[in-house]
């Protein structure tokens, strides 16, 4: 249990350090493990949807994975998948390679191609 508490404190410290002074439309996830980052993105998506007026965009700063084991990114694919499951528009690499742009658009604003893509990335299978 002490390890979990220490990890939670470290995650809170990393969040505070990397996000102080950032706008509400940005969330820097550097220093977080995948599980912690997913929890923070869930909170950010809920807050964006609940804001008045509704938030239109969110930039998630995930990094390029340069500090991951073997240089293989872990945060970026996990967070992209999470955002797609929320049926939000996802643009990796915007505004730079270490970011993911999330846009809160209504299904009718995605167009038919966006609707098909959203359906496909949810992992639906017709049996």
C-alpha atoms as one frame of an Amber mdcrd trajectory, in Angstrom:
protein
   0.000   0.000   0.000   2.877   2.399   0.675   4.062   2.039  -2.927   0.612
   2.981  -4.279   0.501   6.034  -2.018   3.982   7.092  -3.089   3.044   6.687
  -6.765  -0.113   8.766  -6.231   1.887  11.539  -4.557   4.477  11.455  -7.355
   1.723  11.648  -9.984   0.093  14.612  -8.241   3.461  16.351  -8.031   4.185
  15.734 -11.734   0.733  17.042 -12.702   1.170  20.178 -10.632   4.693  20.785
 -11.923   3.858  20.319 -15.597   0.477  22.054 -15.628   1.002  25.163 -13.519
   0.251  28.171 -15.697  -1.286  26.142 -18.528  -4.671  27.017 -19.957  -7.727
  24.856 -19.232  -7.463  23.569 -22.790  -4.113  21.845 -22.166  -3.127  18.883
 -20.035   0.502  17.774 -19.748   0.744  14.096 -18.842   4.539  13.861 -18.625
   5.692  11.838 -15.628   2.480   9.832 -15.308   2.036   6.112 -15.770  -0.573
   4.979 -18.285  -3.180   4.188 -15.600  -2.701   7.601 -13.964  -2.794   9.418
 -17.302  -6.027   7.675 -18.288  -7.659   8.763 -15.028  -6.579  12.378 -15.586
  -7.792  12.421 -19.188 -11.159  11.007 -18.086 -11.438  13.910 -15.611 -10.397
  16.451 -18.271 -12.952  15.135 -20.773 -15.728  15.245 -18.154 -14.752  18.799
 -17.138 -14.617  19.959 -20.765 -18.048  18.531 -21.489 -19.505  20.079 -18.320
 -18.012  23.546 -18.873 -20.264  26.417 -19.815 -19.880  27.267 -22.625 -18.748
  23.791 -23.641 -15.053  23.488 -24.346 -14.291  22.929 -28.032 -10.713  21.625
 -27.890  -8.256  19.964 -25.564  -4.542  19.478 -26.191  -3.123  16.448 -24.408
   0.652  16.570 -24.080   1.821  12.975 -24.041   5.399  13.268 -25.264   7.059
  11.235 -27.984   7.951   8.237 -25.822  11.667   9.042 -25.807  11.943   8.159
 -22.110   9.874   4.976 -22.373  11.524   1.575 -22.224  13.068   0.822 -25.631
  11.820   4.218 -26.868   8.362   2.773 -27.493   5.619   5.264 -26.561   3.095
   4.013 -24.047   1.000   7.077 -23.225   0.222   8.205 -26.758  -1.458   5.010
 -28.028  -3.301   4.446 -24.750  -4.644   8.012 -24.641  -5.556   8.025 -28.346
  -7.576   4.848 -27.816  -9.308   6.287 -24.772 -10.314   9.469 -26.583 -11.583
   7.507 -29.596 -13.763   5.397 -27.287 -15.357   8.676 -26.174 -16.251   9.316
 -29.849 -14.239  12.522 -29.960 -12.216  13.779 -32.910  -8.558  12.874 -32.376
  -5.649  14.403 -34.276  -2.259  13.010 -33.205   0.763  15.252 -33.715  -1.047
  18.596 -33.315   0.246  21.140 -32.390   3.466  19.064 -32.339   4.618  15.434
 -32.420   4.262  14.971 -28.646   0.636  16.110 -28.503  -2.852  14.897 -29.271
  -5.559  17.370 -30.261  -9.023  16.422 -29.031 -12.027  18.204 -30.496 -15.466
  18.043 -28.936 -17.742  17.911 -31.970 -21.295  16.701 -32.292 -21.754  13.540
 -34.357 -23.575  15.584 -37.026 -20.468  17.803 -37.402 -18.154  14.838 -38.041
 -19.705  13.941 -41.375 -20.371  10.380 -42.472 -16.650   9.493 -42.702 -16.120
  10.667 -39.118 -19.095   8.617 -37.957 -17.739   5.493 -39.665 -14.281   6.081
 -38.194 -15.744   6.615 -34.708 -17.729   3.391 -35.032 -14.703   1.421 -36.258
 -12.376   2.627 -33.497 -14.814   1.667 -30.745 -14.010  -1.953 -31.403 -17.528
  -2.891 -32.513 -17.926  -6.222 -34.245 -21.032  -7.416 -36.035 -21.543 -11.135
 -35.528
